[in-house]
Amino acid sequence: MNQVNLTGRLTKDVEMRYTQSGKAVASGSIAVNRRFKSEGQPDADFINFVMWGKAAENFANYTHKGSQVGLGGEWQTRNYENNNGQRVYVNELNATSFDLLDPRGATQTQSNLDSVDPFATAGKKPIDISDDALPF
């Protein structure tokens, strides 16, 4: 059985492309920490992945460099001949599912939150309520 599940962080923004028939293709890589440290420092593997269809579009829309994600799918090896006539082998995860593992709103920094006025878009003014007027 060829089933792979990986958890890691995106090393760059996902690259979106479309085939000639219009099918979405997302590709990128994730950094996956190893269980053991090398010379006292954490060590990581950088795993390439490809994702297809609507899942690829959703994944690209909701992630960015540094996002912590879980990817599930199958390991695949493919090959092609490059411009120099050499055979090139590529190992990658053909991801068929994903999980977003960052907490909601983790993409906004505190400075972004400080600049947001929640009443500006609603067209309302804040209500001035003293602590004595609260029922609790």
mmCIF file of N, CA and C in Angstrom:
data_model
loop_
_atom_site.group_PDB
_atom_site.id
_atom_site.type_symbol
_atom_site.label_atom_id
_atom_site.label_comp_id
_atom_site.label_asym_id
_atom_site.label_seq_id
_atom_site.Cartn_x
_atom_site.Cartn_y
_atom_site.Cartn_z
ATOM 1 N N MET A 1 0.850 -1.167 0.000
ATOM 2 C CA MET A 1 0.000 0.000 0.000
ATOM 3 C C MET A 1 0.899 1.234 0.000
ATOM 4 N N ASN A 2 0.619 2.188 -0.862
ATOM 5 C CA ASN A 2 1.394 3.416 -0.990
ATOM 6 C C ASN A 2 0.575 4.557 -0.405
ATOM 7 N N GLN A 3 0.764 4.823 0.897
ATOM 8 C CA GLN A 3 0.032 5.892 1.566
ATOM 9 C C GLN A 3 1.016 6.697 2.397
ATOM 10 N N VAL A 4 1.034 8.017 2.180
ATOM 11 C CA VAL A 4 1.980 8.894 2.864
ATOM 12 C C VAL A 4 1.214 10.015 3.552
ATOM 13 N N ASN A 5 1.563 10.307 4.802
ATOM 14 C CA ASN A 5 1.021 11.445 5.543
ATOM 15 C C ASN A 5 2.189 12.223 6.114
ATOM 16 N N LEU A 6 2.259 13.513 5.813
ATOM 17 C CA LEU A 6 3.354 14.357 6.268
ATOM 18 C C LEU A 6 2.807 15.618 6.915
ATOM 19 N N THR A 7 3.511 16.099 7.918
ATOM 20 C CA THR A 7 3.188 17.368 8.556
ATOM 21 C C THR A 7 4.424 18.239 8.504
ATOM 22 N N GLY A 8 4.251 19.459 8.030
ATOM 23 C CA GLY A 8 5.382 20.365 7.942
ATOM 24 C C GLY A 8 4.934 21.774 7.605
ATOM 25 N N ARG A 9 5.913 22.616 7.292
ATOM 26 C CA ARG A 9 5.638 24.006 6.932
ATOM 27 C C ARG A 9 6.020 24.248 5.481
ATOM 28 N N LEU A 10 5.196 25.033 4.792
ATOM 29 C CA LEU A 10 5.483 25.367 3.399
ATOM 30 C C LEU A 10 6.771 26.188 3.325
ATOM 31 N N THR A 11 7.658 25.823 2.413
ATOM 32 C CA THR A 11 8.930 26.527 2.275
ATOM 33 C C THR A 11 8.802 27.765 1.397
ATOM 34 N N LYS A 12 7.713 27.860 0.639
ATOM 35 C CA LYS A 12 7.439 29.023 -0.214
ATOM 36 C C LYS A 12 5.960 29.009 -0.550
ATOM 37 N N ASP A 13 5.475 30.092 -1.132
ATOM 38 C CA ASP A 13 4.084 30.116 -1.572
ATOM 39 C C ASP A 13 3.858 29.033 -2.620
ATOM 40 N N VAL A 14 2.671 28.476 -2.622
ATOM 41 C CA VAL A 14 2.327 27.405 -3.553
ATOM 42 C C VAL A 14 2.287 27.967 -4.974
ATOM 43 N N GLU A 15 2.842 27.214 -5.915
ATOM 44 C CA GLU A 15 2.830 27.616 -7.323
ATOM 45 C C GLU A 15 1.609 26.997 -7.993
ATOM 46 N N MET A 16 0.736 27.855 -8.539
ATOM 47 C CA MET A 16 -0.479 27.383 -9.224
ATOM 48 C C MET A 16 -0.283 27.453 -10.731
ATOM 49 N N ARG A 17 -0.691 26.386 -11.406
ATOM 50 C CA ARG A 17 -0.674 26.337 -12.866
ATOM 51 C C ARG A 17 -1.963 25.650 -13.317
ATOM 52 N N TYR A 18 -2.230 25.743 -14.603
ATOM 53 C CA TYR A 18 -3.395 25.062 -15.171
ATOM 54 C C TYR A 18 -2.945 24.306 -16.414
ATOM 55 N N THR A 19 -3.463 23.098 -16.571
ATOM 56 C CA THR A 19 -3.145 22.309 -17.760
ATOM 57 C C THR A 19 -3.873 22.917 -18.962
ATOM 58 N N GLN A 20 -3.571 22.437 -20.148
ATOM 59 C CA GLN A 20 -4.236 22.939 -21.348
ATOM 60 C C GLN A 20 -5.733 22.675 -21.317
ATOM 61 N N SER A 21 -6.133 21.637 -20.605
ATOM 62 C CA SER A 21 -7.561 21.327 -20.481
ATOM 63 C C SER A 21 -8.229 22.107 -19.350
ATOM 64 N N GLY A 22 -7.446 22.933 -18.618
ATOM 65 C CA GLY A 22 -8.019 23.775 -17.573
ATOM 66 C C GLY A 22 -7.973 23.197 -16.176
ATOM 67 N N LYS A 23 -7.341 22.062 -15.982
ATOM 68 C CA LYS A 23 -7.269 21.450 -14.656
ATOM 69 C C LYS A 23 -6.189 22.130 -13.816
ATOM 70 N N ALA A 24 -6.529 22.460 -12.570
ATOM 71 C CA ALA A 24 -5.605 23.150 -11.670
ATOM 72 C C ALA A 24 -4.526 22.199 -11.166
ATOM 73 N N VAL A 25 -3.291 22.718 -11.068
ATOM 74 C CA VAL A 25 -2.165 21.958 -10.534
ATOM 75 C C VAL A 25 -1.401 22.875 -9.588
ATOM 76 N N ALA A 26 -1.265 22.453 -8.336
ATOM 77 C CA ALA A 26 -0.483 23.196 -7.356
ATOM 78 C C ALA A 26 0.768 22.394 -7.040
ATOM 79 N N SER A 27 1.885 23.085 -6.874
ATOM 80 C CA SER A 27 3.112 22.390 -6.492
ATOM 81 C C SER A 27 3.899 23.254 -5.523
ATOM 82 N N GLY A 28 4.737 22.605 -4.757
ATOM 83 C CA GLY A 28 5.555 23.300 -3.777
ATOM 84 C C GLY A 28 6.369 22.307 -2.982
ATOM 85 N N SER A 29 6.841 22.757 -1.831
ATOM 86 C CA SER A 29 7.586 21.859 -0.953
ATOM 87 C C SER A 29 7.300 22.211 0.498
ATOM 88 N N ILE A 30 7.420 21.216 1.349
ATOM 89 C CA ILE A 30 7.258 21.431 2.783
ATOM 90 C C ILE A 30 8.517 20.951 3.498
ATOM 91 N N ALA A 31 8.818 21.619 4.598
ATOM 92 C CA ALA A 31 9.926 21.222 5.469
ATOM 93 C C ALA A 31 9.341 20.343 6.568
ATOM 94 N N VAL A 32 9.850 19.135 6.671
ATOM 95 C CA VAL A 32 9.364 18.164 7.649
ATOM 96 C C VAL A 32 10.502 17.868 8.621
ATOM 97 N N ASN A 33 10.278 18.147 9.906
ATOM 98 C CA ASN A 33 11.313 17.896 10.908
ATOM 99 C C ASN A 33 11.566 16.405 11.061
ATOM 100 N N ARG A 34 12.824 16.077 11.241
ATOM 101 C CA ARG A 34 13.192 14.687 11.530
ATOM 102 C C ARG A 34 13.022 14.436 13.021
ATOM 103 N N ARG A 35 12.888 13.191 13.354
ATOM 104 C CA ARG A 35 12.701 12.812 14.744
ATOM 105 C C ARG A 35 13.976 13.033 15.554
ATOM 106 N N PHE A 36 15.133 12.843 14.925
ATOM 107 C CA PHE A 36 16.406 12.956 15.628
ATOM 108 C C PHE A 36 17.132 14.210 15.195
ATOM 109 N N LYS A 37 17.890 14.785 16.113
ATOM 110 C CA LYS A 37 18.641 15.996 15.825
ATOM 111 C C LYS A 37 20.031 15.648 15.314
ATOM 112 N N SER A 38 20.576 16.515 14.478
ATOM 113 C CA SER A 38 21.919 16.355 13.965
ATOM 114 C C SER A 38 22.825 17.359 14.658
ATOM 115 N N GLU A 39 23.776 16.896 15.421
ATOM 116 C CA GLU A 39 24.702 17.741 16.175
ATOM 117 C C GLU A 39 23.956 18.733 17.064
ATOM 118 N N GLY A 40 22.910 18.289 17.711
ATOM 119 C CA GLY A 40 22.158 19.116 18.637
ATOM 120 C C GLY A 40 21.160 20.057 17.991
ATOM 121 N N GLN A 41 21.147 20.141 16.685
ATOM 122 C CA GLN A 41 20.236 21.028 15.968
ATOM 123 C C GLN A 41 19.146 20.210 15.282
ATOM 124 N N PRO A 42 17.919 20.738 15.256
ATOM 125 C CA PRO A 42 16.869 20.019 14.537
ATOM 126 C C PRO A 42 17.234 19.908 13.059
ATOM 127 N N ASP A 43 16.892 18.798 12.471
ATOM 128 C CA ASP A 43 17.174 18.556 11.063
ATOM 129 C C ASP A 43 15.842 18.378 10.345
ATOM 130 N N ALA A 44 15.781 18.788 9.085
ATOM 131 C CA ALA A 44 14.531 18.708 8.332
ATOM 132 C C ALA A 44 14.785 18.133 6.946
ATOM 133 N N ASP A 45 13.750 17.521 6.412
ATOM 134 C CA ASP A 45 13.743 17.078 5.027
ATOM 135 C C ASP A 45 12.819 18.012 4.264
ATOM 136 N N PHE A 46 13.152 18.285 3.023
ATOM 137 C CA PHE A 46 12.347 19.149 2.181
ATOM 138 C C PHE A 46 11.704 18.284 1.110
ATOM 139 N N ILE A 47 10.392 18.156 1.207
ATOM 140 C CA ILE A 47 9.631 17.224 0.384
ATOM 141 C C ILE A 47 8.817 17.996 -0.655
ATOM 142 N N ASN A 48 9.008 17.661 -1.926
ATOM 143 C CA ASN A 48 8.215 18.266 -2.994
ATOM 144 C C ASN A 48 6.856 17.585 -3.055
ATOM 145 N N PHE A 49 5.835 18.374 -3.433
ATOM 146 C CA PHE A 49 4.497 17.804 -3.595
ATOM 147 C C PHE A 49 3.825 18.408 -4.812
ATOM 148 N N VAL A 50 2.811 17.703 -5.286
ATOM 149 C CA VAL A 50 1.941 18.180 -6.357
ATOM 150 C C VAL A 50 0.508 17.849 -5.937
ATOM 151 N N MET A 51 -0.428 18.728 -6.269
ATOM 152 C CA MET A 51 -1.834 18.531 -5.911
ATOM 153 C C MET A 51 -2.674 18.961 -7.109
ATOM 154 N N TRP A 52 -3.794 18.284 -7.328
ATOM 155 C CA TRP A 52 -4.596 18.504 -8.531
ATOM 156 C C TRP A 52 -6.013 18.950 -8.205
ATOM 157 N N GLY A 53 -6.658 19.606 -9.174
ATOM 158 C CA GLY A 53 -8.084 19.903 -9.122
ATOM 159 C C GLY A 53 -8.470 20.993 -8.147
ATOM 160 N N LYS A 54 -9.707 20.897 -7.668
ATOM 161 C CA LYS A 54 -10.260 21.894 -6.749
ATOM 162 C C LYS A 54 -9.477 21.943 -5.440
ATOM 163 N N ALA A 55 -8.990 20.792 -5.009
ATOM 164 C CA ALA A 55 -8.180 20.763 -3.787
ATOM 165 C C ALA A 55 -6.942 21.645 -3.949
ATOM 166 N N ALA A 56 -6.343 21.622 -5.138
ATOM 167 C CA ALA A 56 -5.156 22.442 -5.403
ATOM 168 C C ALA A 56 -5.495 23.926 -5.305
ATOM 169 N N GLU A 57 -6.618 24.320 -5.880
ATOM 170 C CA GLU A 57 -7.027 25.732 -5.824
ATOM 171 C C GLU A 57 -7.302 26.169 -4.389
ATOM 172 N N ASN A 58 -8.016 25.347 -3.639
ATOM 173 C CA ASN A 58 -8.303 25.677 -2.237
ATOM 174 C C ASN A 58 -7.019 25.759 -1.418
ATOM 175 N N PHE A 59 -6.133 24.807 -1.627
ATOM 176 C CA PHE A 59 -4.873 24.788 -0.885
ATOM 177 C C PHE A 59 -4.071 26.061 -1.157
ATOM 178 N N ALA A 60 -3.983 26.464 -2.419
ATOM 179 C CA ALA A 60 -3.232 27.675 -2.779
ATOM 180 C C ALA A 60 -3.886 28.927 -2.209
ATOM 181 N N ASN A 61 -5.214 28.949 -2.143
ATOM 182 C CA ASN A 61 -5.923 30.130 -1.639
ATOM 183 C C ASN A 61 -5.802 30.309 -0.132
ATOM 184 N N TYR A 62 -5.651 29.232 0.617
ATOM 185 C CA TYR A 62 -5.686 29.316 2.075
ATOM 186 C C TYR A 62 -4.338 29.107 2.751
ATOM 187 N N THR A 63 -3.260 29.026 1.975
ATOM 188 C CA THR A 63 -1.938 28.833 2.567
ATOM 189 C C THR A 63 -0.961 29.863 2.026
ATOM 190 N N HIS A 64 0.175 29.956 2.684
ATOM 191 C CA HIS A 64 1.254 30.835 2.260
ATOM 192 C C HIS A 64 2.553 30.288 2.825
ATOM 193 N N LYS A 65 3.664 30.880 2.439
ATOM 194 C CA LYS A 65 4.966 30.444 2.955
ATOM 195 C C LYS A 65 4.921 30.439 4.485
ATOM 196 N N GLY A 66 5.352 29.338 5.079
ATOM 197 C CA GLY A 66 5.373 29.213 6.534
ATOM 198 C C GLY A 66 4.145 28.560 7.129
ATOM 199 N N SER A 67 3.073 28.385 6.352
ATOM 200 C CA SER A 67 1.869 27.737 6.877
ATOM 201 C C SER A 67 2.182 26.309 7.290
ATOM 202 N N GLN A 68 1.652 25.918 8.450
ATOM 203 C CA GLN A 68 1.811 24.530 8.877
ATOM 204 C C GLN A 68 0.651 23.732 8.301
ATOM 205 N N VAL A 69 0.982 22.658 7.582
ATOM 206 C CA VAL A 69 -0.028 21.871 6.883
ATOM 207 C C VAL A 69 0.230 20.385 7.075
ATOM 208 N N GLY A 70 -0.820 19.621 6.917
ATOM 209 C CA GLY A 70 -0.734 18.171 6.840
ATOM 210 C C GLY A 70 -1.126 17.760 5.428
ATOM 211 N N LEU A 71 -0.317 16.938 4.804
ATOM 212 C CA LEU A 71 -0.602 16.470 3.449
ATOM 213 C C LEU A 71 -0.719 14.950 3.446
ATOM 214 N N GLY A 72 -1.673 14.446 2.718
ATOM 215 C CA GLY A 72 -1.848 13.004 2.569
ATOM 216 C C GLY A 72 -1.933 12.648 1.108
ATOM 217 N N GLY A 73 -1.387 11.493 0.751
ATOM 218 C CA GLY A 73 -1.444 11.069 -0.640
ATOM 219 C C GLY A 73 -0.540 9.891 -0.895
ATOM 220 N N GLU A 74 -0.002 9.830 -2.106
ATOM 221 C CA GLU A 74 0.848 8.716 -2.528
ATOM 222 C C GLU A 74 2.210 9.229 -2.963
ATOM 223 N N TRP A 75 3.243 8.444 -2.691
ATOM 224 C CA TRP A 75 4.586 8.763 -3.137
ATOM 225 C C TRP A 75 4.727 8.313 -4.579
ATOM 226 N N GLN A 76 5.283 9.197 -5.416
ATOM 227 C CA GLN A 76 5.444 8.826 -6.817
ATOM 228 C C GLN A 76 6.837 9.202 -7.317
ATOM 229 N N THR A 77 7.318 8.416 -8.252
ATOM 230 C CA THR A 77 8.570 8.685 -8.948
ATOM 231 C C THR A 77 8.248 8.788 -10.425
ATOM 232 N N ARG A 78 8.669 9.879 -11.025
ATOM 233 C CA ARG A 78 8.473 10.057 -12.458
ATOM 234 C C ARG A 78 9.803 10.460 -13.065
ATOM 235 N N ASN A 79 9.906 10.358 -14.373
ATOM 236 C CA ASN A 79 11.151 10.743 -15.023
ATOM 237 C C ASN A 79 10.857 11.411 -16.355
ATOM 238 N N TYR A 80 11.825 12.201 -16.782
ATOM 239 C CA TYR A 80 11.730 12.872 -18.069
ATOM 240 C C TYR A 80 13.141 13.119 -18.593
ATOM 241 N N GLU A 81 13.226 13.483 -19.850
ATOM 242 C CA GLU A 81 14.516 13.788 -20.459
ATOM 243 C C GLU A 81 14.669 15.303 -20.541
ATOM 244 N N ASN A 82 15.751 15.836 -19.959
ATOM 245 C CA ASN A 82 15.950 17.288 -19.966
ATOM 246 C C ASN A 82 16.522 17.757 -21.303
ATOM 247 N N ASN A 83 16.795 19.054 -21.395
ATOM 248 C CA ASN A 83 17.277 19.649 -22.651
ATOM 249 C C ASN A 83 18.635 19.105 -23.082
ATOM 250 N N ASN A 84 19.422 18.589 -22.133
ATOM 251 C CA ASN A 84 20.740 18.027 -22.442
ATOM 252 C C ASN A 84 20.666 16.551 -22.818
ATOM 253 N N GLY A 85 19.447 16.000 -22.875
ATOM 254 C CA GLY A 85 19.282 14.594 -23.226
ATOM 255 C C GLY A 85 19.496 13.645 -22.060
ATOM 256 N N GLN A 86 19.599 14.167 -20.837
ATOM 257 C CA GLN A 86 19.805 13.325 -19.662
ATOM 258 C C GLN A 86 18.469 12.954 -19.040
ATOM 259 N N ARG A 87 18.383 11.737 -18.520
ATOM 260 C CA ARG A 87 17.183 11.257 -17.836
ATOM 261 C C ARG A 87 17.185 11.835 -16.418
ATOM 262 N N VAL A 88 16.099 12.514 -16.035
ATOM 263 C CA VAL A 88 15.963 13.130 -14.715
ATOM 264 C C VAL A 88 14.831 12.417 -13.976
ATOM 265 N N TYR A 89 15.102 12.000 -12.746
ATOM 266 C CA TYR A 89 14.104 11.328 -11.920
ATOM 267 C C TYR A 89 13.622 12.284 -10.840
ATOM 268 N N VAL A 90 12.315 12.317 -10.623
ATOM 269 C CA VAL A 90 11.704 13.198 -9.632
ATOM 270 C C VAL A 90 10.892 12.347 -8.672
ATOM 271 N N ASN A 91 11.150 12.519 -7.372
ATOM 272 C CA ASN A 91 10.362 11.877 -6.320
ATOM 273 C C ASN A 91 9.535 12.958 -5.652
ATOM 274 N N GLU A 92 8.232 12.704 -5.487
ATOM 275 C CA GLU A 92 7.363 13.716 -4.892
ATOM 276 C C GLU A 92 6.116 13.061 -4.312
ATOM 277 N N LEU A 93 5.449 13.834 -3.461
ATOM 278 C CA LEU A 93 4.182 13.403 -2.892
ATOM 279 C C LEU A 93 3.060 13.867 -3.821
ATOM 280 N N ASN A 94 2.252 12.951 -4.286
ATOM 281 C CA ASN A 94 1.047 13.292 -5.041
ATOM 282 C C ASN A 94 -0.063 13.431 -4.007
ATOM 283 N N ALA A 95 -0.256 14.663 -3.522
ATOM 284 C CA ALA A 95 -1.182 14.903 -2.409
ATOM 285 C C ALA A 95 -2.620 14.893 -2.889
ATOM 286 N N THR A 96 -3.446 14.150 -2.183
ATOM 287 C CA THR A 96 -4.863 14.084 -2.507
ATOM 288 C C THR A 96 -5.723 14.710 -1.415
ATOM 289 N N SER A 97 -5.113 15.011 -0.262
ATOM 290 C CA SER A 97 -5.847 15.652 0.832
ATOM 291 C C SER A 97 -4.900 16.543 1.616
ATOM 292 N N PHE A 98 -5.480 17.508 2.316
ATOM 293 C CA PHE A 98 -4.668 18.387 3.154
ATOM 294 C C PHE A 98 -5.453 18.831 4.372
ATOM 295 N N ASP A 99 -4.717 19.223 5.402
ATOM 296 C CA ASP A 99 -5.274 19.829 6.608
ATOM 297 C C ASP A 99 -4.504 21.100 6.887
ATOM 298 N N LEU A 100 -5.218 22.169 7.223
ATOM 299 C CA LEU A 100 -4.588 23.424 7.626
ATOM 300 C C LEU A 100 -4.397 23.363 9.134
ATOM 301 N N LEU A 101 -3.155 23.437 9.587
ATOM 302 C CA LEU A 101 -2.863 23.199 11.001
ATOM 303 C C LEU A 101 -2.567 24.469 11.791
ATOM 304 N N ASP A 102 -2.489 25.617 11.129
ATOM 305 C CA ASP A 102 -2.311 26.879 11.849
ATOM 306 C C ASP A 102 -3.632 27.262 12.499
ATOM 307 N N PRO A 103 -3.578 27.883 13.694
ATOM 308 C CA PRO A 103 -4.821 28.368 14.301
ATOM 309 C C PRO A 103 -5.461 29.428 13.401
ATOM 310 N N ARG A 104 -6.763 29.530 13.461
ATOM 311 C CA ARG A 104 -7.456 30.541 12.655
ATOM 312 C C ARG A 104 -6.960 31.927 13.036
ATOM 313 N N GLY A 105 -6.757 32.743 12.011
ATOM 314 C CA GLY A 105 -6.306 34.112 12.252
ATOM 315 C C GLY A 105 -4.828 34.234 12.534
ATOM 316 N N ALA A 106 -4.099 33.138 12.480
ATOM 317 C CA ALA A 106 -2.665 33.192 12.784
ATOM 318 C C ALA A 106 -1.886 33.916 11.712
ATOM 319 N N THR A 107 -2.497 34.152 10.566
ATOM 320 C CA THR A 107 -1.793 34.826 9.482
ATOM 321 C C THR A 107 -1.715 36.328 9.702
ATOM 322 N N GLN A 108 -2.575 36.880 10.563
ATOM 323 C CA GLN A 108 -2.513 38.303 10.832
ATOM 324 C C GLN A 108 -1.535 38.570 11.962
ATOM 325 N N THR A 109 -0.705 39.569 11.782
ATOM 326 C CA THR A 109 0.221 39.958 12.838
ATOM 327 C C THR A 109 -0.483 40.935 13.768
ATOM 328 N N GLN A 110 0.108 41.195 14.909
ATOM 329 C CA GLN A 110 -0.488 42.120 15.861
ATOM 330 C C GLN A 110 -0.585 43.521 15.268
ATOM 331 N N SER A 111 0.433 43.936 14.475
ATOM 332 C CA SER A 111 0.374 45.272 13.881
ATOM 333 C C SER A 111 -0.794 45.380 12.910
ATOM 334 N N ASN A 112 -1.109 44.303 12.196
ATOM 335 C CA ASN A 112 -2.276 44.315 11.313
ATOM 336 C C ASN A 112 -3.558 44.446 12.122
ATOM 337 N N LEU A 113 -3.623 43.775 13.254
ATOM 338 C CA LEU A 113 -4.814 43.831 14.089
ATOM 339 C C LEU A 113 -4.994 45.208 14.697
ATOM 340 N N ASP A 114 -3.895 45.877 15.057
ATOM 341 C CA ASP A 114 -3.980 47.202 15.653
ATOM 342 C C ASP A 114 -4.526 48.229 14.674
ATOM 343 N N SER A 115 -4.279 48.026 13.387
ATOM 344 C CA SER A 115 -4.708 49.000 12.385
ATOM 345 C C SER A 115 -6.146 48.769 11.915
ATOM 346 N N VAL A 116 -6.788 47.714 12.362
ATOM 347 C CA VAL A 116 -8.147 47.410 11.933
ATOM 348 C C VAL A 116 -9.135 48.104 12.862
ATOM 349 N N ASP A 117 -10.053 48.862 12.272
ATOM 350 C CA ASP A 117 -11.124 49.503 13.025
ATOM 351 C C ASP A 117 -12.403 48.721 12.766
ATOM 352 N N PRO A 118 -12.902 47.952 13.738
ATOM 353 C CA PRO A 118 -14.060 47.095 13.490
ATOM 354 C C PRO A 118 -15.330 47.874 13.162
ATOM 355 N N PHE A 119 -15.385 49.184 13.511
ATOM 356 C CA PHE A 119 -16.579 49.974 13.250
ATOM 357 C C PHE A 119 -16.531 50.693 11.908
ATOM 358 N N ALA A 120 -15.360 50.720 11.277
ATOM 359 C CA ALA A 120 -15.217 51.443 10.020
ATOM 360 C C ALA A 120 -16.045 50.805 8.913
ATOM 361 N N THR A 121 -16.068 49.496 8.831
ATOM 362 C CA THR A 121 -16.808 48.834 7.756
ATOM 363 C C THR A 121 -18.288 48.720 8.074
ATOM 364 N N ALA A 122 -18.634 48.694 9.334
ATOM 365 C CA ALA A 122 -20.036 48.540 9.699
ATOM 366 C C ALA A 122 -20.772 49.880 9.668
ATOM 367 N N GLY A 123 -20.046 50.985 9.682
ATOM 368 C CA GLY A 123 -20.689 52.303 9.668
ATOM 369 C C GLY A 123 -21.324 52.646 10.996
ATOM 370 N N LYS A 124 -20.901 52.006 12.058
ATOM 371 C CA LYS A 124 -21.484 52.248 13.380
ATOM 372 C C LYS A 124 -20.452 52.879 14.286
ATOM 373 N N LYS A 125 -20.935 53.592 15.264
ATOM 374 C CA LYS A 125 -20.073 54.182 16.281
ATOM 375 C C LYS A 125 -20.108 53.290 17.517
ATOM 376 N N PRO A 126 -18.991 53.208 18.252
ATOM 377 C CA PRO A 126 -19.002 52.394 19.468
ATOM 378 C C PRO A 126 -19.968 52.965 20.500
ATOM 379 N N ILE A 127 -20.566 52.084 21.254
ATOM 380 C CA ILE A 127 -21.506 52.484 22.295
ATOM 381 C C ILE A 127 -20.717 52.732 23.573
ATOM 382 N N ASP A 128 -21.007 53.853 24.228
ATOM 383 C CA ASP A 128 -20.331 54.190 25.479
ATOM 384 C C ASP A 128 -21.160 53.629 26.631
ATOM 385 N N ILE A 129 -20.661 52.555 27.242
ATOM 386 C CA ILE A 129 -21.360 51.920 28.347
ATOM 387 C C ILE A 129 -20.432 51.922 29.551
ATOM 388 N N SER A 130 -20.941 52.426 30.658
ATOM 389 C CA SER A 130 -20.131 52.398 31.876
ATOM 390 C C SER A 130 -20.287 51.043 32.534
ATOM 391 N N ASP A 131 -19.344 50.704 33.378
ATOM 392 C CA ASP A 131 -19.383 49.416 34.071
ATOM 393 C C ASP A 131 -20.608 49.294 34.956
ATOM 394 N N ASP A 132 -21.145 50.406 35.462
ATOM 395 C CA ASP A 132 -22.316 50.369 36.326
ATOM 396 C C ASP A 132 -23.570 49.948 35.566
ATOM 397 N N ALA A 133 -23.591 50.156 34.243
ATOM 398 C CA ALA A 133 -24.771 49.828 33.451
ATOM 399 C C ALA A 133 -24.823 48.351 33.036
ATOM 400 N N LEU A 134 -23.736 47.627 33.247
ATOM 401 C CA LEU A 134 -23.717 46.219 32.862
ATOM 402 C C LEU A 134 -24.464 45.375 33.877
ATOM 403 N N PRO A 135 -25.255 44.389 33.423
ATOM 404 C CA PRO A 135 -26.057 43.582 34.340
ATOM 405 C C PRO A 135 -25.264 42.495 35.066
ATOM 406 N N PHE A 136 -24.007 42.369 34.815
ATOM 407 C CA PHE A 136 -23.229 41.299 35.458
ATOM 408 C C PHE A 136 -21.998 41.842 36.110
#
